[in-house]
Amino acid sequence: MKLLKPTWVNHNGKPIFSVDIHPDGTKFATGGQGQDSGKVVIWNMSPVLQEDDEKDENIPKMLCQMDNHLACVNCVRWSNSGMYLASGGDDKLIMVWKRATYIGPSTVFGSSGKLANVEQWRCVSILRNHSGDVMDVAWSPHDAWLASCSVDNTVVIWNAVKFPEILATLRGHSGLVKGLTWDPVGKYIASQADDRSLKVWRTLDWQLETSITKPFDECGGTTHVLRLSWSPDGHYLVSAHAMNNSGPTAQIIEREGWKTNMDFVGHRKAVTVVKFNPKIFKKKQKNGSSAKPSCPYCCCAVGSKDRSLSVWLTCLKRPLVVIHELFDKSIMDISWTLNGLGILVCSMDGSVAFLDFSQDELGDPLSEEEKSRIHQSTYGKSLAIMTEAQLSTAVIENPEMLKYQRRQQQQQLDQKSAPAREPGSAASVAGVVNGESLEDIRKNLLKKQVETRTADGRRRITPLCIAQLDTGDFSTAFFNSIPLSGSLAGTMLSSHSSPQLLPLDSSTPNSFGASKPCTEPVAATGARPAGDSVNKDSVNATSTPAALSPSVLTTPSKIEPMKAFDSRFTERSKATPGAPVLTSMTPTAIERDVHRQVVVVKEESLHSILTGSDMTVSQILLTQHGIPVMNLSDGKAYCFNPSLSTWNLVSDKQDSLALCADFRSSLPSQDAMLCSGPLAIIQGRTSNSGRQAARLFSVPHVVQQETTLAYLENQVAAALTLQSSHEYRHWLLLYARYLVNEGFEYRLREICKDLLGPVHYSTGSQWESTVVGLRKRELLKELLPVIGQNIRFQRLFTECQEQLDILRDK
Amino acid sequence: AKVSVLNVAVLENPSPFHSPFRFEISFECSEALADDLEWKIIYVGSAESEEFDQILDSVLVGPVPAGRHMFVFQADAPNPSLIPETDAVGVTVVLITCTYHGQEFIRVGYYVNNEYPNPELRENPPLKPDFSQVGPDLCTSCFKRAGSFTLGGTKVTS
């Protein structure tokens, strides 16, 4: 065993409260105090492990410094996957960090040492809820939940997939909660507090399973933290600070019955931290001797206020090793390397120590599969091996489905490994932006800088963007709004290749959906706040029978054209040919359909649309397919549906639905968001607004879901009325993906049913096999992999697939 | 939204007293901001009281998309007549503050050392400060006070 105390790991003499080694073993994080703030520092592991690396000047020791916490950081924990780092501090906040790709050198501004950050870690989420210092955070075995405990006597369970959603708040402690640990099987979470109790909570319903108080009767709240630990085989839970006959111990609690018969005795002051080795061991096989298969055992490290550290094996009655006076002050945190052979210990005196064990000393570690096998045999299914984040007990029944699931995982793995390859390229420090080096930019900045004057005479500077933001989540390209220029209109009109006029009856099923709300006089006026649209949506949903096109294209927006037939306006239109000259002129303009000499629009009055007297028609276009589109000055765009002889609202610049819709999660990772086509051109909206507003509007989740659905349905319908097959396909897939992600089975089923059509031929069926030129069944085939990504829809998936197979075989 | 200041570089330091202050400020913003950030340079004439503070300049910076940005903030030198005689030569402070929607969320300060470059004058300073000779020398050590606040749902922190 080797002991090393790297002096370069420090917070400038200030205490280090927490340490955690990254699951891949290449780095570790420390949390503690900084200057007027909390400090989280990420260090390189190799200089600790290898002396040569320590001496090598080129190998960086400190990888990143984060000073964002407003007060001392009490706990830092890496997620099991290694993607996130959670830090909790005295400022009542928990920050979740994610690695960002290298976009230029950065230092911690204001730090006395001008150390450049080798890696970039960005705070992706700040979790606010606690009303007191956060003492400990812990990730659940499958990274679906993040638990945090605080001096406000509560434990909060956060949804790690959807920050900052809170799943549960565990109230029950009557004292400061100072430590948390998850059961490796995922069934329980245990917490220890100053109220002299250790409580175990069930994850099934987040209720209290048991509260253990006997070993803690004589305890006082003498320690800063009470970090407890659960053994990797799930059998034992070891508490921090307990008392036995006035002697400080670490109580061992057995899972079966929560019995408290054993404890770790020997420390002279309160035990602050207990940490189990993540590996389960078995006795080393000696060569030649056919030793009987020994029981697997675990290894545990105990740190105490008496500044000493002890390491125990559960198969031995005495500790494996005890190191006295390892530090000058109390031990605060312990972290094992994932291979189980190293420990990092940190202390209030601001230093860390590293213990390096060899396999001879500890034993043979079991592999992960063997560990899962033990879990399975003892407890049944373990949470840690679930691929899905939700606590469902779904078994994948269809092999095809399994294939899609695997592919999805593979993609995720690729995405994860891609950033891991980055460090190699990130070595260069000189930042280059657009071919110019940062230095040149600096010199020319004053000349290049754009300065303007605002309305009240103030100086306004437009900052020069030197780097884009990248958190891995967002697409880095920002799309500017496409200006609707005259040339565009030109291209639309001048398309001489004349596609055949598509059978308009294919759009009738959807148009029927549109006509329904037309007949209902809904007196909706004014702006449409998200709440209103939701109501309309639900009203329409109930009114349209299921026989209609299942895409539920009862877009509330279609109510608009029919709204408020302003009698005032009609009078005026009759009286003065001035403003309405346009209205009478336009029909004739469109009549001259170059390709088909078909009178598309005949004497169509625009009365129903031009409700406000100050609205003017700003532009008229003809799409490739001969659909007339009219742009109004208030940002709305209508397209004419010849079969119904109505104008349908296709785009509205002030559409609050679009602003509230948040379908980020269903965007395909590789495709560009831009789907070119008439719909995109008309809408010309920045795709950013949805994301922005999604954060500005703190709408409840359900409302946001509804608005996103309504928005997506609108888009599909709009693409359909514009006869734009490419966009229809794009939006339909997006919509389906959103439904899959959010779990809306009914609507998904309806879509599939419509796309599938009748499997066996039957006369009298109104089903059309194509929509806007695309074969519906082909669309369904494209949809299948999307559906296959959510295990909950596997029945649907299987059904659709079988039907498609039958059709194919016919 | 999170706005953090990445770096402030002081251009042309030291320089004569009457030459303008020039700071090159790099900052990072996590989301596009709806409004402009307002940056101010304040010269603290005297540590005794705030009434000697001079706002040398204030500028709006925008529009601010998400990402990292840089701009140069130039402000005229302080008006010497407003500085009390006893505090003119010596160490004082210049502040750069940034506010959003009227609320200040970050403040960066620099110690300014005004001294006569001429060693003779340094030894025997005239009673009335001769500003033509004085040059402020901004020490590279700076201090910052970061803060955060919530404003109607949009939280801007540094």
PDB file of N, CA and C in Angstrom, chain A residues 186 384 682 703 766:
ATOM      1  N   GLY A 186     -31.332   0.231  -5.847  1.00  0.00           N
ATOM      2  CA  GLY A 186     -32.241   1.285  -6.250  1.00  0.00           C
ATOM      3  C   GLY A 186     -33.566   1.293  -5.520  1.00  0.00           C
ATOM      4  N   ALA A 384     -30.010  -0.711 -11.392  1.00  0.00           N
ATOM      5  CA  ALA A 384     -28.787  -0.258 -12.042  1.00  0.00           C
ATOM      6  C   ALA A 384     -28.661  -0.794 -13.446  1.00  0.00           C
ATOM      7  N   ILE A 682     -42.370  30.901 -45.739  1.00  0.00           N
ATOM      8  CA  ILE A 682     -43.421  31.816 -45.316  1.00  0.00           C
ATOM      9  C   ILE A 682     -43.257  32.182 -43.863  1.00  0.00           C
ATOM     10  N   VAL A 703     -49.291  22.445 -19.576  1.00  0.00           N
ATOM     11  CA  VAL A 703     -49.690  23.486 -20.534  1.00  0.00           C
ATOM     12  C   VAL A 703     -48.683  23.545 -21.674  1.00  0.00           C
ATOM     13  N   GLN A 766     -62.671   5.087 -47.444  1.00  0.00           N
ATOM     14  CA  GLN A 766     -62.274   6.392 -47.955  1.00  0.00           C
ATOM     15  C   GLN A 766     -60.793   6.654 -47.815  1.00  0.00           C
TER      16      GLN A 766
END
